[in-house]
GROMACS .gro file of C-alpha atoms in nm:
model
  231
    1UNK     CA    1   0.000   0.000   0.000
    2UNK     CA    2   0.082   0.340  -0.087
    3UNK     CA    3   0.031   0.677   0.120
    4UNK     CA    4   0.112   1.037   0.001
    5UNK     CA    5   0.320   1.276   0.272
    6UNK     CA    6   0.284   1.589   0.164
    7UNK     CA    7   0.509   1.902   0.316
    8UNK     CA    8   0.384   2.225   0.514
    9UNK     CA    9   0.480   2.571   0.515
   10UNK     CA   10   0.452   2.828   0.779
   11UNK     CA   11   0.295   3.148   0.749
   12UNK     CA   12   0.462   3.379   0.958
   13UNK     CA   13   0.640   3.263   1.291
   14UNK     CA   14   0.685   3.433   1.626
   15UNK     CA   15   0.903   3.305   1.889
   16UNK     CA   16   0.728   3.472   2.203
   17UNK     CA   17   0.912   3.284   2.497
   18UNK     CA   18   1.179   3.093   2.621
   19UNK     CA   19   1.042   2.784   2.838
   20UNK     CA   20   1.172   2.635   3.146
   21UNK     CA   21   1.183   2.289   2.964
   22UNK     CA   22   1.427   2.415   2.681
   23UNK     CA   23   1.153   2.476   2.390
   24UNK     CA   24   1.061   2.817   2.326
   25UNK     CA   25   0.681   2.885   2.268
   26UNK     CA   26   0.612   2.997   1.920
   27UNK     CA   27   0.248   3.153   1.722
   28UNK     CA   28   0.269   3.017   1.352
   29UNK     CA   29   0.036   2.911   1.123
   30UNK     CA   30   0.075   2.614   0.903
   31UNK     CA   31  -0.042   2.566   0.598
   32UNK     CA   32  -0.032   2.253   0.398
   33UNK     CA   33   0.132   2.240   0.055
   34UNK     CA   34   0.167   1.972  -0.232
   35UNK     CA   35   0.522   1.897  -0.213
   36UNK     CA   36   0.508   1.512  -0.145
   37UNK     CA   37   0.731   1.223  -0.034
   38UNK     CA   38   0.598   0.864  -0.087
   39UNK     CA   39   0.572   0.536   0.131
   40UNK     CA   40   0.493   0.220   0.077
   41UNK     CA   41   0.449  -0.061   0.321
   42UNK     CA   42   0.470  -0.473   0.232
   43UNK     CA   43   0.432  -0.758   0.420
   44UNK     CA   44   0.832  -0.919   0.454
   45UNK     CA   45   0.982  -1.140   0.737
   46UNK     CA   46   1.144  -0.884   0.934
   47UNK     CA   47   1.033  -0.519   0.965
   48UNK     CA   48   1.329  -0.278   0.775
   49UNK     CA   49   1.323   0.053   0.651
   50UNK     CA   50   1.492   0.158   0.302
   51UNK     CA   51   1.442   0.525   0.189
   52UNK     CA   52   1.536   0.642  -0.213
   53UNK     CA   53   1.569   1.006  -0.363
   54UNK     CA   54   1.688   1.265  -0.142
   55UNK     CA   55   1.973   1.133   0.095
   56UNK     CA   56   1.826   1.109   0.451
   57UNK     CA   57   2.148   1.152   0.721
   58UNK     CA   58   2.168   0.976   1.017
   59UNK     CA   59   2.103   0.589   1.066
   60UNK     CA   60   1.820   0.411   0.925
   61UNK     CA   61   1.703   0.297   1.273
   62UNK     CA   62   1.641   0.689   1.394
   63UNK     CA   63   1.362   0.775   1.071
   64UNK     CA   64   1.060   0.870   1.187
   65UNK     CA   65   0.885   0.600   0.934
   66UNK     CA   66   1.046   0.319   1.159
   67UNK     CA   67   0.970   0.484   1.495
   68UNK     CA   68   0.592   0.506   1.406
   69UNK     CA   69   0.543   0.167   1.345
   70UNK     CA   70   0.760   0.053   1.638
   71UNK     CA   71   0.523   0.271   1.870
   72UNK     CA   72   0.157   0.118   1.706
   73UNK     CA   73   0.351  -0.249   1.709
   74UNK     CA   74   0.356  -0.187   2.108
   75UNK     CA   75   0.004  -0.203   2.110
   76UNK     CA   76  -0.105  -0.392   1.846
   77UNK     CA   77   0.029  -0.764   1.707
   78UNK     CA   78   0.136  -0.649   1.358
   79UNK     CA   79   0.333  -0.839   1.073
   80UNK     CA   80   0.650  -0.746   0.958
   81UNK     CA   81   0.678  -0.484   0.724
   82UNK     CA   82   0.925  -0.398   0.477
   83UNK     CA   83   0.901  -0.009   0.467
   84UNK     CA   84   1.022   0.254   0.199
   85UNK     CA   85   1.051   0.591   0.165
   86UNK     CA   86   1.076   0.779  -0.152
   87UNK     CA   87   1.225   1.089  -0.013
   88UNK     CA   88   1.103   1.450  -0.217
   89UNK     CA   89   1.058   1.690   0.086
   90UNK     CA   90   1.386   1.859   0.133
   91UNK     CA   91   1.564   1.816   0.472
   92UNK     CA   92   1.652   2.120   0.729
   93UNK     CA   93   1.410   2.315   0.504
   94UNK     CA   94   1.108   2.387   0.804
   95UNK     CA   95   0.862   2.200   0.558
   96UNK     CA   96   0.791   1.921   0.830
   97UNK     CA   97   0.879   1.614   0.554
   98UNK     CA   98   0.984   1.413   0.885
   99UNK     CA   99   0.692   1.445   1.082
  100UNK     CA  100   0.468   1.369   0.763
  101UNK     CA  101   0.624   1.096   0.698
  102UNK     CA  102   0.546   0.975   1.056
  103UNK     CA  103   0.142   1.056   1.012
  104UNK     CA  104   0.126   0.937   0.662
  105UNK     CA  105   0.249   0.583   0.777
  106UNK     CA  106   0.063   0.590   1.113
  107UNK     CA  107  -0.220   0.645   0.861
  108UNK     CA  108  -0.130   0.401   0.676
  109UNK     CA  109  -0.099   0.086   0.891
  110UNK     CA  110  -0.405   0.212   1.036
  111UNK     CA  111  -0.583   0.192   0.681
  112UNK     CA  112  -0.412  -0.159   0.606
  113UNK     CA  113  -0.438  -0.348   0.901
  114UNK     CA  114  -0.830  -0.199   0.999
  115UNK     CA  115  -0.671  -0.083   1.380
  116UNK     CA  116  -0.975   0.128   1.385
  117UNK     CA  117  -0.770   0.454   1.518
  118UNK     CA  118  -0.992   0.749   1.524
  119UNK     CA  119  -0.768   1.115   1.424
  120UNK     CA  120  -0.712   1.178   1.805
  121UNK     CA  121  -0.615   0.852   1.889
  122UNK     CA  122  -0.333   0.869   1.536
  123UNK     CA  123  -0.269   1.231   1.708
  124UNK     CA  124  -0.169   1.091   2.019
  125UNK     CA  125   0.093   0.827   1.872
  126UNK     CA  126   0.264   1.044   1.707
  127UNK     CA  127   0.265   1.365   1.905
  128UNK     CA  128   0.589   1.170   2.156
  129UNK     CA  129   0.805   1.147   1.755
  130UNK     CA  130   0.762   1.507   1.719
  131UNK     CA  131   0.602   1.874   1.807
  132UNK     CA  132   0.456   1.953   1.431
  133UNK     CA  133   0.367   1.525   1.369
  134UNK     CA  134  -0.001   1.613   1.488
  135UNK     CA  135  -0.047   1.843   1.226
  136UNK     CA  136  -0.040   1.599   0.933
  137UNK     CA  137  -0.301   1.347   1.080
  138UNK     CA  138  -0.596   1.608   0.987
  139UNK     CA  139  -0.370   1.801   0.745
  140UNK     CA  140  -0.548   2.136   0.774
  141UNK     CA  141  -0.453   2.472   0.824
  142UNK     CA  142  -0.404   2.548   1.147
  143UNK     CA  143  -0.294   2.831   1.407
  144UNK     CA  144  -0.017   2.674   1.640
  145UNK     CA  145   0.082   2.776   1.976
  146UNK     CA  146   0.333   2.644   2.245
  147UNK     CA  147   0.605   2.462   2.108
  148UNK     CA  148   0.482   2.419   1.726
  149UNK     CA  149   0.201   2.108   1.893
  150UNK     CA  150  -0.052   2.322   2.011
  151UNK     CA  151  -0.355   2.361   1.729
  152UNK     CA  152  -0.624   2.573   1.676
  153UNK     CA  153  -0.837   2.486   1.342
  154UNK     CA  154  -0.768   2.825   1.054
  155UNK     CA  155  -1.020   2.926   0.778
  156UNK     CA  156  -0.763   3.005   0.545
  157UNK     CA  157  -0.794   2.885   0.165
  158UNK     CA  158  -0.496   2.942  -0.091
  159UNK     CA  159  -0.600   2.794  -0.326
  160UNK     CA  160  -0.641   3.036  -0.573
  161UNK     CA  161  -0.309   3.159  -0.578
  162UNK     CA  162   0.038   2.953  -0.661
  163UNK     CA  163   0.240   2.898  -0.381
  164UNK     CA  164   0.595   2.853  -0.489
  165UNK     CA  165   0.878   2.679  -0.269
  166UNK     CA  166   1.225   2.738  -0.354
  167UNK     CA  167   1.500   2.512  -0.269
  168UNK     CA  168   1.869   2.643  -0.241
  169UNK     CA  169   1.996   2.256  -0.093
  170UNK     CA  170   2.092   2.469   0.205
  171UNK     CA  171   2.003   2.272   0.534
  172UNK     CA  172   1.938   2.518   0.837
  173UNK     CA  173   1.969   2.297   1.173
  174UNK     CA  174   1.756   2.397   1.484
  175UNK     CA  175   2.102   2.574   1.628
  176UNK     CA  176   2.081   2.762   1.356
  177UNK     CA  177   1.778   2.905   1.350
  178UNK     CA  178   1.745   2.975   1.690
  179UNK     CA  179   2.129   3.167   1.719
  180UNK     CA  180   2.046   3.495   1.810
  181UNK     CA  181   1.693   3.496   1.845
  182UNK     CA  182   1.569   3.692   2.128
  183UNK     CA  183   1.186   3.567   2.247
  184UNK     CA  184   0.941   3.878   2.190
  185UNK     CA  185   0.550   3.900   2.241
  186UNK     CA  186   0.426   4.090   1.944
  187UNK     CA  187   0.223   4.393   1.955
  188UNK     CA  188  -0.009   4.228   1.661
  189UNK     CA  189   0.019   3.808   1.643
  190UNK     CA  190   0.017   3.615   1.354
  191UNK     CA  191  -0.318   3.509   1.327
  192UNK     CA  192  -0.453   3.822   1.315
  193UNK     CA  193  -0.162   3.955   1.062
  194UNK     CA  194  -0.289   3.663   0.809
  195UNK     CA  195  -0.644   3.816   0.820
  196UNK     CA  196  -0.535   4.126   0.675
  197UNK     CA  197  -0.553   4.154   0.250
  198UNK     CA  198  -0.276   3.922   0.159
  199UNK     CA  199  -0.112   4.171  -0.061
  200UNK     CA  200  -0.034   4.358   0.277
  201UNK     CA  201   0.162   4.052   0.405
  202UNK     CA  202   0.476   4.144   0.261
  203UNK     CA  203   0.537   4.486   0.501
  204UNK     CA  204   0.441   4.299   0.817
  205UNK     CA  205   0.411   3.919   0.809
  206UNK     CA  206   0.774   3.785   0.892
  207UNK     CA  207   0.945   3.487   1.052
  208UNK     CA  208   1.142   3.537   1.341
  209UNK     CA  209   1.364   3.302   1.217
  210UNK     CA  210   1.471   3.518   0.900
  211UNK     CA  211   1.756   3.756   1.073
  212UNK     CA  212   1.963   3.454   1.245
  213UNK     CA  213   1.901   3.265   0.925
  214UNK     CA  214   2.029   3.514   0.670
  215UNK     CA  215   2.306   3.611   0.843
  216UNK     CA  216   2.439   3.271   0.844
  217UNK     CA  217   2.280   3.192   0.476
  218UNK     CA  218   2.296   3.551   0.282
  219UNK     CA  219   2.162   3.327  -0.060
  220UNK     CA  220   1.848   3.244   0.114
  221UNK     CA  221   1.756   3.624   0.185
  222UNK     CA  222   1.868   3.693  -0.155
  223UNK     CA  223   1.618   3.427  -0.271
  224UNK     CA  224   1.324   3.603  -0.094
  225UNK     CA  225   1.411   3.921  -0.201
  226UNK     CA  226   1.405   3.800  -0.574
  227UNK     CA  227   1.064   3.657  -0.509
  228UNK     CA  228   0.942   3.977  -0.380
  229UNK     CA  229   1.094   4.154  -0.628
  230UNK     CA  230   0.910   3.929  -0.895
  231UNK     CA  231   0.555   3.983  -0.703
   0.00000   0.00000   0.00000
């Protein structure tokens, strides 16, 4: 059986707090786009995990795709499965291909083996792997809170406009992105920045990410400003 992961953008981040655990508590909204990796899943005599396409670092045994099966197989007497990845999403790029991939086969071995897992009970297996895995089990827009887990349903439909993701092959690790950042609570928050007219969002709807980033990566600022610069 096949299932479809598809990636996620964010529009606009925040970082509002530093928390005593270590995290910092964040107001995003993310936004699901059609940039997909693939999975399939196949009955073999010992469960294994083989990924294709974009190189994945890191041992085999740490993916995400592995780890959600491992955590449903603790609770329910499945077969073996041979598992692969065809891997599209790029890595280090904030477009959640990990976490997908963890929902998509959740979703899968659900599907395939009739567990009868509502989308809370999927929600709840995956939210241990990772903050943003919750997302991709309903796969909606949403407004998110706390450390990138807590959602909040968002009418927002793009639809009718192309949404373009550009990929330099630069990967930006968590260190990265958080160098230099300095937790603020904004005078206006995200959600209510996305309700203005779109065409406004470029003078006011930013990620707090984008300073720390760009200093470390100048090509990736010049890449927004060509976008901008093209509409």
């Amino acid at each position: 059986m096949l299932a479809f992961a598809n990636a996620k953008i964010n529009l606009g981040l925040q970082v509002t707090e530093k928390r005593v655990d270590g995290y910092h508590n964040l107001d995003t909204v993310f936004y699901p786009v059609k940039i997909n990796d693939v999975i399939e899943i196949n009955d073999a005599a010992i469960t294994s995990f083989v990924s294709y396409g974009i190189q994945i670092p890191g041992d085999s045994s740490d993916n995400l795709c592995l780890k959600a099966f491992n955590v449903l197989k603790k609770d329910f007497d499945l077969p073996s499965q041979q598992i692969t990845l065809l891997k599209n999403i790029p890595i280090g790029a904030g477009l959640g291909g990990g976490s997908s991939d963890a929902a998509a086969l959740v979703k899968l071995v659900n599907e395939k083996f009739g567990l009868g897992l509502s989308a809370s009970q999927m929600e709840e297996y995956v939210k241990p792997l990772g903050a943003d895995c919750a997302f991709f089990i309903n796969n909606k827009p949403v407004y998110a809170q706390g450390k990138g887990d807590e959602f909040t349903l968002f009418d927002i439909d793009l639809s009718a406009y192309q949404i373009v993701v550009v990929n330099p092959n630069i990967h930006v690790s968590t260190a990265d992105a958080y160098s230099g950042i300095i937790p603020t609570v904004p005078v206006t928050s995200v959600k209510d920045l996305i309700h203005l007219p779109l065409k406004e969002w470029k003078s006011c709807l930013f990620n707090d990410f984008e300073n720390s980033v760009f200093q470390k990566f100048p090509k990736i600022k010049d890449l927004k400003d060509s976008l901008y610069d093209h509409g």
